Each structure stands twice: as C-alpha cells, then as structure tokens.
PDB file of C-alpha atoms in Angstrom:
ATOM      1  CA  UNK Q   1     137.137  97.639 -84.525  1.00 37.00           C
ATOM      2  CA  UNK Q   2     139.757  97.064 -87.170  1.00 42.00           C
ATOM      3  CA  UNK Q   3     141.194  93.550 -87.127  1.00 43.00           C
ATOM      4  CA  UNK Q   4     144.064  92.073 -89.093  1.00 46.00           C
ATOM      5  CA  UNK Q   5     145.150  88.516 -89.776  1.00 51.00           C
ATOM      6  CA  UNK Q   6     147.609  88.498 -86.887  1.00 54.00           C
ATOM      7  CA  UNK Q   7     144.893  88.843 -84.253  1.00 75.00           C
ATOM      8  CA  UNK Q   8     142.193  86.801 -85.926  1.00 88.00           C
ATOM      9  CA  UNK Q   9     141.216  83.417 -84.593  1.00 95.00           C
ATOM     10  CA  UNK Q  10     142.615  80.391 -86.409  1.00 96.00           C
ATOM     11  CA  UNK Q  11     141.743  76.711 -86.218  1.00 97.00           C
ATOM     12  CA  UNK Q  12     139.043  74.804 -84.369  1.00 98.00           C
ATOM     13  CA  UNK Q  13     137.199  76.082 -81.310  1.00 98.00           C
ATOM     14  CA  UNK Q  14     135.223  73.421 -79.439  1.00 98.00           C
ATOM     15  CA  UNK Q  15     131.752  74.458 -78.311  1.00 98.00           C
ATOM     16  CA  UNK Q  16     132.421  72.794 -74.995  1.00 98.00           C
ATOM     17  CA  UNK Q  17     129.938  70.466 -73.383  1.00 98.00           C
ATOM     18  CA  UNK Q  18     128.950  71.316 -69.827  1.00 98.00           C
ATOM     19  CA  UNK Q  19     129.723  68.378 -67.519  1.00 98.00           C
ATOM     20  CA  UNK Q  20     127.130  67.206 -65.019  1.00 98.00           C
ATOM     21  CA  UNK Q  21     127.044  64.633 -62.246  1.00 96.00           C
ATOM     22  CA  UNK Q  22     124.637  61.717 -62.553  1.00 94.00           C
ATOM     23  CA  UNK Q  23     122.179  63.604 -60.324  1.00 93.00           C
ATOM     24  CA  UNK Q  24     122.174  66.586 -62.694  1.00 94.00           C
ATOM     25  CA  UNK Q  25     124.382  68.869 -60.622  1.00 97.00           C
ATOM     26  CA  UNK Q  26     127.154  70.848 -62.278  1.00 98.00           C
ATOM     27  CA  UNK Q  27     130.400  68.822 -62.315  1.00 98.00           C
ATOM     28  CA  UNK Q  28     133.105  71.472 -62.168  1.00 97.00           C
ATOM     29  CA  UNK Q  29     135.637  68.810 -61.163  1.00 97.00           C
ATOM     30  CA  UNK Q  30     135.427  67.281 -64.660  1.00 97.00           C
ATOM     31  CA  UNK Q  31     136.551  70.413 -66.478  1.00 98.00           C
ATOM     32  CA  UNK Q  32     140.349  69.873 -66.220  1.00 97.00           C
ATOM     33  CA  UNK Q  33     140.040  66.460 -67.856  1.00 98.00           C
ATOM     34  CA  UNK Q  34     137.812  67.857 -70.592  1.00 98.00           C
ATOM     35  CA  UNK Q  35     140.252  70.740 -71.153  1.00 98.00           C
ATOM     36  CA  UNK Q  36     143.237  68.418 -71.501  1.00 97.00           C
ATOM     37  CA  UNK Q  37     141.283  66.017 -73.725  1.00 98.00           C
ATOM     38  CA  UNK Q  38     140.435  68.836 -76.130  1.00 98.00           C
ATOM     39  CA  UNK Q  39     143.967  70.221 -76.193  1.00 97.00           C
ATOM     40  CA  UNK Q  40     145.450  66.851 -77.117  1.00 96.00           C
ATOM     41  CA  UNK Q  41     142.984  66.608 -80.014  1.00 96.00           C
ATOM     42  CA  UNK Q  42     144.078  69.807 -81.715  1.00 96.00           C
ATOM     43  CA  UNK Q  43     141.532  72.442 -80.731  1.00 97.00           C
ATOM     44  CA  UNK Q  44     142.773  76.009 -80.308  1.00 97.00           C
ATOM     45  CA  UNK Q  45     140.098  77.192 -77.926  1.00 98.00           C
ATOM     46  CA  UNK Q  46     136.789  76.571 -76.214  1.00 98.00           C
ATOM     47  CA  UNK Q  47     133.437  78.308 -76.477  1.00 98.00           C
ATOM     48  CA  UNK Q  48     131.823  77.816 -73.079  1.00 98.00           C
ATOM     49  CA  UNK Q  49     128.250  78.220 -71.920  1.00 98.00           C
ATOM     50  CA  UNK Q  50     126.830  78.093 -75.424  1.00 97.00           C
ATOM     51  CA  UNK Q  51     124.028  76.051 -76.947  1.00 96.00           C
ATOM     52  CA  UNK Q  52     126.087  72.857 -76.842  1.00 97.00           C
ATOM     53  CA  UNK Q  53     126.894  73.796 -73.248  1.00 98.00           C
ATOM     54  CA  UNK Q  54     123.146  73.768 -72.422  1.00 98.00           C
ATOM     55  CA  UNK Q  55     123.099  77.387 -71.273  1.00 97.00           C
ATOM     56  CA  UNK Q  56     119.272  77.698 -71.181  1.00 96.00           C
ATOM     57  CA  UNK Q  57     119.227  74.879 -68.601  1.00 97.00           C
ATOM     58  CA  UNK Q  58     121.771  76.585 -66.324  1.00 98.00           C
ATOM     59  CA  UNK Q  59     121.155  79.215 -63.685  1.00 98.00           C
ATOM     60  CA  UNK Q  60     123.193  82.402 -63.886  1.00 98.00           C
ATOM     61  CA  UNK Q  61     125.119  81.349 -60.778  1.00 98.00           C
ATOM     62  CA  UNK Q  62     125.985  78.051 -62.455  1.00 98.00           C
ATOM     63  CA  UNK Q  63     127.163  79.876 -65.573  1.00 98.00           C
ATOM     64  CA  UNK Q  64     129.353  82.082 -63.389  1.00 98.00           C
ATOM     65  CA  UNK Q  65     130.812  78.966 -61.753  1.00 98.00           C
ATOM     66  CA  UNK Q  66     131.414  77.402 -65.160  1.00 98.00           C
ATOM     67  CA  UNK Q  67     133.265  80.473 -66.446  1.00 98.00           C
ATOM     68  CA  UNK Q  68     135.328  80.750 -63.283  1.00 98.00           C
ATOM     69  CA  UNK Q  69     136.376  77.107 -63.538  1.00 98.00           C
ATOM     70  CA  UNK Q  70     137.473  77.389 -67.161  1.00 98.00           C
ATOM     71  CA  UNK Q  71     139.201  80.754 -66.737  1.00 98.00           C
ATOM     72  CA  UNK Q  72     141.069  80.008 -63.533  1.00 96.00           C
ATOM     73  CA  UNK Q  73     142.172  76.562 -64.745  1.00 95.00           C
ATOM     74  CA  UNK Q  74     143.037  77.479 -68.306  1.00 92.00           C
ATOM     75  CA  UNK Q  75     146.278  76.457 -69.981  1.00 93.00           C
ATOM     76  CA  UNK Q  76     148.544  78.693 -72.025  1.00 90.00           C
ATOM     77  CA  UNK Q  77     147.603  78.823 -75.681  1.00 92.00           C
ATOM     78  CA  UNK Q  78     143.964  77.792 -75.208  1.00 96.00           C
ATOM     79  CA  UNK Q  79     141.550  80.614 -76.026  1.00 97.00           C
ATOM     80  CA  UNK Q  80     138.394  80.891 -73.937  1.00 98.00           C
ATOM     81  CA  UNK Q  81     135.305  82.449 -75.520  1.00 98.00           C
ATOM     82  CA  UNK Q  82     132.532  82.990 -72.968  1.00 98.00           C
ATOM     83  CA  UNK Q  83     128.932  83.005 -74.134  1.00 98.00           C
ATOM     84  CA  UNK Q  84     127.042  85.544 -72.019  1.00 98.00           C
ATOM     85  CA  UNK Q  85     123.756  85.823 -73.912  1.00 97.00           C
ATOM     86  CA  UNK Q  86     120.638  85.689 -71.749  1.00 97.00           C
ATOM     87  CA  UNK Q  87     116.939  86.539 -71.872  1.00 94.00           C
ATOM     88  CA  UNK Q  88     117.762  89.156 -69.216  1.00 96.00           C
ATOM     89  CA  UNK Q  89     120.197  91.881 -70.251  1.00 97.00           C
ATOM     90  CA  UNK Q  90     121.166  92.437 -66.621  1.00 98.00           C
ATOM     91  CA  UNK Q  91     122.110  88.797 -66.158  1.00 98.00           C
ATOM     92  CA  UNK Q  92     124.077  88.922 -69.407  1.00 98.00           C
ATOM     93  CA  UNK Q  93     125.944  91.953 -68.080  1.00 98.00           C
ATOM     94  CA  UNK Q  94     126.841  90.050 -64.903  1.00 98.00           C
ATOM     95  CA  UNK Q  95     128.292  87.250 -66.982  1.00 98.00           C
ATOM     96  CA  UNK Q  96     130.187  89.675 -69.228  1.00 98.00           C
ATOM     97  CA  UNK Q  97     131.659  91.604 -66.307  1.00 98.00           C
ATOM     98  CA  UNK Q  98     132.928  88.428 -64.666  1.00 98.00           C
ATOM     99  CA  UNK Q  99     134.452  87.205 -67.937  1.00 98.00           C
ATOM    100  CA  UNK Q 100     136.382  90.464 -68.225  1.00 98.00           C
ATOM    101  CA  UNK Q 101     137.523  90.333 -64.605  1.00 98.00           C
ATOM    102  CA  UNK Q 102     138.840  86.772 -65.001  1.00 98.00           C
ATOM    103  CA  UNK Q 103     140.639  87.425 -68.278  1.00 97.00           C
ATOM    104  CA  UNK Q 104     138.508  85.747 -70.941  1.00 98.00           C
ATOM    105  CA  UNK Q 105     139.687  86.168 -74.514  1.00 97.00           C
ATOM    106  CA  UNK Q 106     136.274  87.384 -75.660  1.00 98.00           C
ATOM    107  CA  UNK Q 107     132.565  87.381 -74.963  1.00 98.00           C
ATOM    108  CA  UNK Q 108     129.737  86.343 -77.256  1.00 98.00           C
ATOM    109  CA  UNK Q 109     125.980  86.772 -77.077  1.00 98.00           C
ATOM    110  CA  UNK Q 110     123.125  85.211 -78.993  1.00 97.00           C
ATOM    111  CA  UNK Q 111     119.900  87.140 -79.591  1.00 95.00           C
ATOM    112  CA  UNK Q 112     117.298  86.822 -76.815  1.00 93.00           C
ATOM    113  CA  UNK Q 113     115.024  83.829 -77.306  1.00 89.00           C
ATOM    114  CA  UNK Q 114     111.719  85.129 -75.920  1.00 91.00           C
ATOM    115  CA  UNK Q 115     111.251  88.923 -76.094  1.00 92.00           C
ATOM    116  CA  UNK Q 116     112.997  89.298 -79.431  1.00 91.00           C
ATOM    117  CA  UNK Q 117     114.145  92.549 -81.015  1.00 93.00           C
ATOM    118  CA  UNK Q 118     111.962  93.368 -84.002  1.00 90.00           C
ATOM    119  CA  UNK Q 119     114.667  95.286 -85.885  1.00 95.00           C
ATOM    120  CA  UNK Q 120     118.420  95.045 -86.416  1.00 96.00           C
ATOM    121  CA  UNK Q 121     118.777  98.335 -84.549  1.00 97.00           C
ATOM    122  CA  UNK Q 122     117.006  96.798 -81.556  1.00 96.00           C
ATOM    123  CA  UNK Q 123     119.272  93.761 -81.730  1.00 97.00           C
ATOM    124  CA  UNK Q 124     122.379  95.945 -81.827  1.00 97.00           C
ATOM    125  CA  UNK Q 125     121.078  97.928 -78.837  1.00 97.00           C
ATOM    126  CA  UNK Q 126     120.794  94.650 -76.919  1.00 97.00           C
ATOM    127  CA  UNK Q 127     124.321  93.635 -77.918  1.00 98.00           C
ATOM    128  CA  UNK Q 128     125.742  97.057 -77.139  1.00 98.00           C
ATOM    129  CA  UNK Q 129     124.391  97.043 -73.599  1.00 98.00           C
ATOM    130  CA  UNK Q 130     126.117  93.709 -72.977  1.00 98.00           C
ATOM    131  CA  UNK Q 131     129.382  94.665 -74.679  1.00 98.00           C
ATOM    132  CA  UNK Q 132     129.585  97.804 -72.518  1.00 98.00           C
ATOM    133  CA  UNK Q 133     129.751  95.621 -69.395  1.00 98.00           C
ATOM    134  CA  UNK Q 134     133.130  94.255 -70.579  1.00 98.00           C
ATOM    135  CA  UNK Q 135     134.628  97.108 -72.638  1.00 98.00           C
ATOM    136  CA  UNK Q 136     138.155  95.673 -72.726  1.00 98.00           C
ATOM    137  CA  UNK Q 137     137.051  92.376 -74.289  1.00 98.00           C
ATOM    138  CA  UNK Q 138     136.309  91.689 -77.955  1.00 98.00           C
ATOM    139  CA  UNK Q 139     132.584  91.151 -78.465  1.00 98.00           C
ATOM    140  CA  UNK Q 140     131.157  88.701 -81.001  1.00 98.00           C
ATOM    141  CA  UNK Q 141     127.514  88.397 -81.984  1.00 98.00           C
ATOM    142  CA  UNK Q 142     126.320  84.789 -82.097  1.00 98.00           C
ATOM    143  CA  UNK Q 143     124.374  84.672 -85.375  1.00 97.00           C
ATOM    144  CA  UNK Q 144     122.110  81.594 -85.150  1.00 97.00           C
ATOM    145  CA  UNK Q 145     118.861  82.211 -87.074  1.00 95.00           C
ATOM    146  CA  UNK Q 146     117.573  78.632 -86.704  1.00 92.00           C
ATOM    147  CA  UNK Q 147     117.611  79.078 -82.927  1.00 91.00           C
ATOM    148  CA  UNK Q 148     116.579  82.708 -82.552  1.00 93.00           C
ATOM    149  CA  UNK Q 149     114.304  83.296 -85.540  1.00 89.00           C
ATOM    150  CA  UNK Q 150     116.189  86.492 -86.425  1.00 88.00           C
ATOM    151  CA  UNK Q 151     115.916  86.832 -90.207  1.00 88.00           C
ATOM    152  CA  UNK Q 152     118.419  89.646 -90.799  1.00 95.00           C
ATOM    153  CA  UNK Q 153     121.529  88.717 -92.744  1.00 97.00           C
ATOM    154  CA  UNK Q 154     124.853  88.407 -91.011  1.00 97.00           C
ATOM    155  CA  UNK Q 155     126.189  91.258 -93.138  1.00 98.00           C
ATOM    156  CA  UNK Q 156     123.394  93.617 -92.097  1.00 97.00           C
ATOM    157  CA  UNK Q 157     124.037  92.864 -88.417  1.00 97.00           C
ATOM    158  CA  UNK Q 158     127.787  93.188 -88.921  1.00 97.00           C
ATOM    159  CA  UNK Q 159     127.507  96.638 -90.502  1.00 96.00           C
ATOM    160  CA  UNK Q 160     125.202  97.995 -87.796  1.00 97.00           C
ATOM    161  CA  UNK Q 161     127.228  96.530 -84.931  1.00 97.00           C
ATOM    162  CA  UNK Q 162     130.461  97.917 -86.369  1.00 95.00           C
ATOM    163  CA  UNK Q 163     129.084 101.440 -86.180  1.00 95.00           C
ATOM    164  CA  UNK Q 164     127.793 101.281 -82.602  1.00 96.00           C
ATOM    165  CA  UNK Q 165     129.822  98.780 -80.538  1.00 98.00           C
ATOM    166  CA  UNK Q 166     133.402  99.972 -79.966  1.00 97.00           C
ATOM    167  CA  UNK Q 167     134.688  96.546 -78.894  1.00 98.00           C
ATOM    168  CA  UNK Q 168     132.851  94.642 -81.627  1.00 98.00           C
ATOM    169  CA  UNK Q 169     135.121  92.017 -83.216  1.00 98.00           C
ATOM    170  CA  UNK Q 170     132.934  89.827 -85.425  1.00 98.00           C
ATOM    171  CA  UNK Q 171     130.416  86.998 -85.630  1.00 98.00           C
ATOM    172  CA  UNK Q 172     130.014  83.417 -84.571  1.00 98.00           C
ATOM    173  CA  UNK Q 173     128.193  82.512 -87.762  1.00 98.00           C
ATOM    174  CA  UNK Q 174     125.942  79.462 -87.374  1.00 97.00           C
ATOM    175  CA  UNK Q 175     123.959  79.478 -90.591  1.00 96.00           C
ATOM    176  CA  UNK Q 176     124.045  77.836 -94.012  1.00 95.00           C
ATOM    177  CA  UNK Q 177     124.077  80.854 -96.324  1.00 96.00           C
ATOM    178  CA  UNK Q 178     127.641  80.817 -97.600  1.00 97.00           C
ATOM    179  CA  UNK Q 179     127.136  83.825 -99.879  1.00 98.00           C
ATOM    180  CA  UNK Q 180     126.263  85.971 -96.862  1.00 98.00           C
ATOM    181  CA  UNK Q 181     129.079  84.405 -94.862  1.00 98.00           C
ATOM    182  CA  UNK Q 182     131.584  85.230 -97.613  1.00 98.00           C
ATOM    183  CA  UNK Q 183     130.393  88.846 -97.668  1.00 98.00           C
ATOM    184  CA  UNK Q 184     130.933  89.056 -93.907  1.00 98.00           C
ATOM    185  CA  UNK Q 185     134.448  87.643 -94.283  1.00 97.00           C
ATOM    186  CA  UNK Q 186     135.256  90.213 -96.992  1.00 97.00           C
ATOM    187  CA  UNK Q 187     133.614  93.187 -95.254  1.00 96.00           C
ATOM    188  CA  UNK Q 188     135.999  96.174 -95.054  1.00 95.00           C
ATOM    189  CA  UNK Q 189     138.780  94.142 -96.663  1.00 95.00           C
ATOM    190  CA  UNK Q 190     138.529  91.374 -94.101  1.00 95.00           C
ATOM    191  CA  UNK Q 191     138.514  93.614 -91.050  1.00 95.00           C
ATOM    192  CA  UNK Q 192     136.429  91.292 -88.856  1.00 97.00           C
ATOM    193  CA  UNK Q 193     136.743  87.867 -87.307  1.00 97.00           C
ATOM    194  CA  UNK Q 194     133.963  85.665 -88.713  1.00 98.00           C
ATOM    195  CA  UNK Q 195     133.964  82.240 -87.051  1.00 98.00           C
ATOM    196  CA  UNK Q 196     132.016  79.549 -88.895  1.00 98.00           C
ATOM    197  CA  UNK Q 197     129.563  77.434 -86.916  1.00 98.00           C
ATOM    198  CA  UNK Q 198     128.145  74.676 -89.134  1.00 97.00           C
ATOM    199  CA  UNK Q 199     130.530  71.758 -88.607  1.00 98.00           C
ATOM    200  CA  UNK Q 200     129.176  69.717 -91.510  1.00 97.00           C
ATOM    201  CA  UNK Q 201     130.047  72.632 -93.835  1.00 98.00           C
ATOM    202  CA  UNK Q 202     133.589  73.279 -92.614  1.00 98.00           C
ATOM    203  CA  UNK Q 203     135.121  72.536 -96.025  1.00 98.00           C
ATOM    204  CA  UNK Q 204     132.910  74.905 -98.036  1.00 98.00           C
ATOM    205  CA  UNK Q 205     133.387  77.607 -95.405  1.00 98.00           C
ATOM    206  CA  UNK Q 206     137.162  77.330 -95.821  1.00 98.00           C
ATOM    207  CA  UNK Q 207     136.732  77.749 -99.567  1.00 96.00           C
ATOM    208  CA  UNK Q 208     135.131  81.184 -99.067  1.00 97.00           C
ATOM    209  CA  UNK Q 209     137.629  82.472 -96.522  1.00 96.00           C
ATOM    210  CA  UNK Q 210     136.988  80.948 -93.100  1.00 97.00           C
ATOM    211  CA  UNK Q 211     140.025  80.888 -90.838  1.00 96.00           C
ATOM    212  CA  UNK Q 212     138.378  79.435 -87.739  1.00 97.00           C
ATOM    213  CA  UNK Q 213     135.325  77.402 -86.806  1.00 98.00           C
ATOM    214  CA  UNK Q 214     133.345  76.912 -83.600  1.00 98.00           C
ATOM    215  CA  UNK Q 215     131.325  73.738 -83.274  1.00 98.00           C
ATOM    216  CA  UNK Q 216     129.975  70.975 -81.086  1.00 98.00           C
ATOM    217  CA  UNK Q 217     131.566  68.115 -83.020  1.00 98.00           C
ATOM    218  CA  UNK Q 218     135.038  69.476 -82.286  1.00 98.00           C
ATOM    219  CA  UNK Q 219     134.606  68.027 -78.797  1.00 98.00           C
ATOM    220  CA  UNK Q 220     135.002  64.552 -80.282  1.00 98.00           C
ATOM    221  CA  UNK Q 221     135.580  64.837 -84.039  1.00 97.00           C
ATOM    222  CA  UNK Q 222     138.434  67.346 -84.128  1.00 98.00           C
ATOM    223  CA  UNK Q 223     140.995  64.813 -85.467  1.00 97.00           C
ATOM    224  CA  UNK Q 224     138.876  64.502 -88.615  1.00 98.00           C
ATOM    225  CA  UNK Q 225     138.258  68.233 -88.905  1.00 98.00           C
ATOM    226  CA  UNK Q 226     141.950  69.009 -88.443  1.00 98.00           C
ATOM    227  CA  UNK Q 227     142.572  66.717 -91.424  1.00 98.00           C
ATOM    228  CA  UNK Q 228     140.147  68.797 -93.493  1.00 98.00           C
ATOM    229  CA  UNK Q 229     142.058  71.977 -92.669  1.00 98.00           C
ATOM    230  CA  UNK Q 230     145.437  70.351 -93.330  1.00 98.00           C
ATOM    231  CA  UNK Q 231     144.282  69.033 -96.687  1.00 98.00           C
ATOM    232  CA  UNK Q 232     142.922  72.427 -97.761  1.00 98.00           C
ATOM    233  CA  UNK Q 233     146.142  74.160 -96.733  1.00 97.00           C
ATOM    234  CA  UNK Q 234     148.059  71.654 -98.874  1.00 98.00           C
ATOM    235  CA  UNK Q 235     145.731  72.201-101.829  1.00 97.00           C
ATOM    236  CA  UNK Q 236     144.461  68.609-101.622  1.00 98.00           C
ATOM    237  CA  UNK Q 237     140.761  69.239-102.060  1.00 97.00           C
ATOM    238  CA  UNK Q 238     139.795  65.702-103.037  1.00 98.00           C
ATOM    239  CA  UNK Q 239     141.363  64.484 -99.801  1.00 98.00           C
ATOM    240  CA  UNK Q 240     139.598  67.247 -97.867  1.00 98.00           C
ATOM    241  CA  UNK Q 241     136.252  66.080 -99.254  1.00 98.00           C
ATOM    242  CA  UNK Q 242     136.929  62.553 -98.044  1.00 98.00           C
ATOM    243  CA  UNK Q 243     137.663  63.816 -94.525  1.00 98.00           C
ATOM    244  CA  UNK Q 244     134.564  66.033 -94.548  1.00 98.00           C
ATOM    245  CA  UNK Q 245     132.392  63.091 -95.570  1.00 98.00           C
ATOM    246  CA  UNK Q 246     133.854  61.008 -92.742  1.00 98.00           C
ATOM    247  CA  UNK Q 247     133.303  63.795 -90.240  1.00 98.00           C
ATOM    248  CA  UNK Q 248     129.701  64.174 -91.378  1.00 98.00           C
ATOM    249  CA  UNK Q 249     129.093  60.450 -91.064  1.00 98.00           C
ATOM    250  CA  UNK Q 250     130.451  60.509 -87.511  1.00 98.00           C
ATOM    251  CA  UNK Q 251     127.991  63.310 -86.752  1.00 98.00           C
ATOM    252  CA  UNK Q 252     125.107  61.292 -88.190  1.00 98.00           C
ATOM    253  CA  UNK Q 253     126.032  58.235 -86.125  1.00 98.00           C
ATOM    254  CA  UNK Q 254     126.457  60.356 -82.998  1.00 97.00           C
ATOM    255  CA  UNK Q 255     123.030  61.948 -83.463  1.00 96.00           C
ATOM    256  CA  UNK Q 256     121.479  58.485 -83.770  1.00 96.00           C
ATOM    257  CA  UNK Q 257     123.074  57.377 -80.491  1.00 96.00           C
ATOM    258  CA  UNK Q 258     122.589  60.204 -78.025  1.00 95.00           C
ATOM    259  CA  UNK Q 259     124.765  62.986 -79.399  1.00 96.00           C
ATOM    260  CA  UNK Q 260     127.976  64.521 -78.170  1.00 97.00           C
ATOM    261  CA  UNK Q 261     127.846  63.251 -74.616  1.00 97.00           C
ATOM    262  CA  UNK Q 262     127.546  59.673 -75.848  1.00 97.00           C
ATOM    263  CA  UNK Q 263     130.566  60.244 -78.083  1.00 98.00           C
ATOM    264  CA  UNK Q 264     132.605  61.681 -75.236  1.00 97.00           C
ATOM    265  CA  UNK Q 265     131.745  58.714 -73.073  1.00 96.00           C
ATOM    266  CA  UNK Q 266     132.923  56.139 -75.619  1.00 96.00           C
ATOM    267  CA  UNK Q 267     136.124  58.151 -76.183  1.00 97.00           C
ATOM    268  CA  UNK Q 268     136.966  58.133 -72.474  1.00 95.00           C
ATOM    269  CA  UNK Q 269     136.111  61.689 -71.457  1.00 97.00           C
ATOM    270  CA  UNK Q 270     132.771  61.257 -69.720  1.00 97.00           C
ATOM    271  CA  UNK Q 271     130.933  64.568 -69.328  1.00 97.00           C
ATOM    272  CA  UNK Q 272     127.988  62.971 -67.550  1.00 97.00           C
ATOM    273  CA  UNK Q 273     124.350  63.185 -68.613  1.00 97.00           C
ATOM    274  CA  UNK Q 274     122.364  65.941 -70.255  1.00 97.00           C
ATOM    275  CA  UNK Q 275     120.264  68.056 -67.956  1.00 95.00           C
ATOM    276  CA  UNK Q 276     116.483  67.831 -68.240  1.00 92.00           C
ATOM    277  CA  UNK Q 277     114.478  68.494 -70.328  1.00 92.00           C
ATOM    278  CA  UNK Q 278     116.987  66.820 -72.660  1.00 93.00           C
ATOM    279  CA  UNK Q 279     116.875  63.045 -72.533  1.00 91.00           C
ATOM    280  CA  UNK Q 280     119.699  60.578 -71.999  1.00 92.00           C
ATOM    281  CA  UNK Q 281     120.406  57.170 -73.481  1.00 90.00           C
ATOM    282  CA  UNK Q 282     120.944  53.664 -72.145  1.00 91.00           C
ATOM    283  CA  UNK Q 283     124.230  51.817 -71.767  1.00 91.00           C
ATOM    284  CA  UNK Q 284     123.134  49.569 -74.640  1.00 94.00           C
ATOM    285  CA  UNK Q 285     122.944  52.542 -77.011  1.00 94.00           C
ATOM    286  CA  UNK Q 286     126.444  53.605 -75.961  1.00 93.00           C
ATOM    287  CA  UNK Q 287     127.717  50.103 -76.765  1.00 93.00           C
ATOM    288  CA  UNK Q 288     125.973  50.205 -80.133  1.00 96.00           C
ATOM    289  CA  UNK Q 289     127.582  53.578 -80.850  1.00 97.00           C
ATOM    290  CA  UNK Q 290     131.076  52.174 -80.400  1.00 96.00           C
ATOM    291  CA  UNK Q 291     130.219  49.157 -82.545  1.00 96.00           C
ATOM    292  CA  UNK Q 292     128.768  51.311 -85.325  1.00 97.00           C
ATOM    293  CA  UNK Q 293     131.864  53.519 -85.463  1.00 97.00           C
ATOM    294  CA  UNK Q 294     134.107  50.462 -85.672  1.00 96.00           C
ATOM    295  CA  UNK Q 295     131.920  48.784 -88.290  1.00 96.00           C
ATOM    296  CA  UNK Q 296     132.205  51.823 -90.568  1.00 95.00           C
ATOM    297  CA  UNK Q 297     135.975  52.108 -89.992  1.00 95.00           C
ATOM    298  CA  UNK Q 298     135.625  55.463 -88.274  1.00 97.00           C
ATOM    299  CA  UNK Q 299     136.824  54.530 -84.793  1.00 96.00           C
ATOM    300  CA  UNK Q 300     140.522  54.710 -85.616  1.00 94.00           C
ATOM    301  CA  UNK Q 301     140.108  58.131 -87.260  1.00 94.00           C
ATOM    302  CA  UNK Q 302     138.813  59.534 -83.969  1.00 96.00           C
ATOM    303  CA  UNK Q 303     141.865  58.457 -81.971  1.00 89.00           C
ATOM    304  CA  UNK Q 304     144.999  60.467 -81.256  1.00 82.00           C
ATOM    305  CA  UNK Q 305     148.508  59.386 -80.364  1.00 61.00           C
ATOM    306  CA  UNK Q 306     148.267  61.045 -76.955  1.00 49.00           C
TER     307      UNK Q 306
END
C-alpha cells in the first residue's frame, strides 16, 4: 500500500494503560478521563490493548469491551490504533472485525507468543489472515523482538508483508536497531508508516526519519517528549538532548516506583492497579515517587497548563 506524507502518522501516540478497579475488574468508566488527560498533554492518538495495556491478562471479551469504549467515546482528532494480536488467529480476527465495524483508524498485531512462526513467510501468513478480517483498515505489524523472540529484521518483514497484505501500512517498531529502522523508513522512497516504539530513543529515531512514536511513557511523560520534537523541528539539537535526558530520567524513576500506573496516580489520572500476575506497590512508594520527581526538579516539567 503506497503511503505519502499527508496520510502518515505524526506526533506521539500513547500506548494506553488499561484501567482496572481495585478488585481487578475492567474499569471502562475511567476511560473518558484517561482520554481527556492524554489529549490535554499533547498526544495525537492512542494504541489500545497493547503490551502496556496488559493484553495477555485480558480475555477476548474484555478486549472487545475496551475497544468499544474507546471507539464509541472517542474525540475528534484523536487516532485510535487497536492492537488485535492474539495467540489464537480466530480471536484476533474477532478483534479486528469489531475494530473495523466501530471505525478504528487502524489495527496492529504482534507475533504470536507461544506457537511462533519459524519463518518470515509464516509470520506474514499469520498477519495476512488477521488483516483480511478488517480489509478496509490499515494494518501494522507490531515488531517487538524482545517480546516475541522473532529474529527477522524489520525490513525483511516489511518487504514480505508489502507483497502479500493489501491493506498493509507499516510497522510499530519496538527495537533498538536504528540502522534497520532507518532502512524501513526509507523503503520504497518512504512509502510506509514506521512508528517508533522505544521511548528512551525518541531523539535518535527522529534523526533517522521518524515522524511518529508509540510508547508507554507518553501516558505521563508526553510534555517532555513533545519538547524533544519541538526542539528537533527548530534545529535545536542540544536542547533536544536535554529534554531526552530528562524524559529518560523520569522513566528510570517511574520504573523504580511501580511504573506507569504509579505515575498516572501521582499526576491525578488514576488507572487503578495492575492485574495479576503483575504486582502493585504501596501508598508509601507512591509518596516516594512524587518526592523523588520533585527532588530532581522533574515534577514541574510533567505538568501542563490545562
């Protein structure tokens, strides 16, 4: 599928957290607040039901509910990417079909995590069968080797998928190999949408042609990441490096204090706990998180005027 700059994705896409109640049940009622919180902080879209969204811990029915909530309560201008990858192709097709019916902007699928394709051709067959369930929607492959163990390069997958998936649009590229990423960006004179997925490497990805990024830290750290993009667009690379270092330090502090859901709680957009088997943190750790951010003069950088 030929793509030009006018229909490519631009800006930050938050890999949205999935909100839960304290008892572990899905908290659909929290989605409007999360949506509005993200919009006010500069994101251009959401990637729902992904790894950050704890998809392996959700039932298919819960994932359908999650997609329905986001797609029926969306606001103009906010893109919704629906992750539909699954260990069962049939369940993935259910998710893809619903996303198309409800008007998602695109669907995305990661490689299966258990019975894994042994070749790129097998992987593309898996993707093709899912993409066919939503033929009117752009399909992105979620390239995440650290999670899936797939060793093929992004470029190899891109070339094969291009030949065999009519609605193929590009990659969600969550990997560190910038040389391969740059080749994907340049493939067929930039025909495809290659969304970068390593938040701590946003700046270097922009230097090799990234136009958009999908990541977990954009739930809470988007004000910092927007500053990186603004600085690059103004040619202020020294300033961009400062903002990237700050964003990376926020990520380090967050990881030491319970991750993204702890950050959302201290910023006033509580998404509830993680679902088991992930573990949660105490109120004391949340308090320490706020104190640590303030001590390192990062708290103010995470605020917005809204």
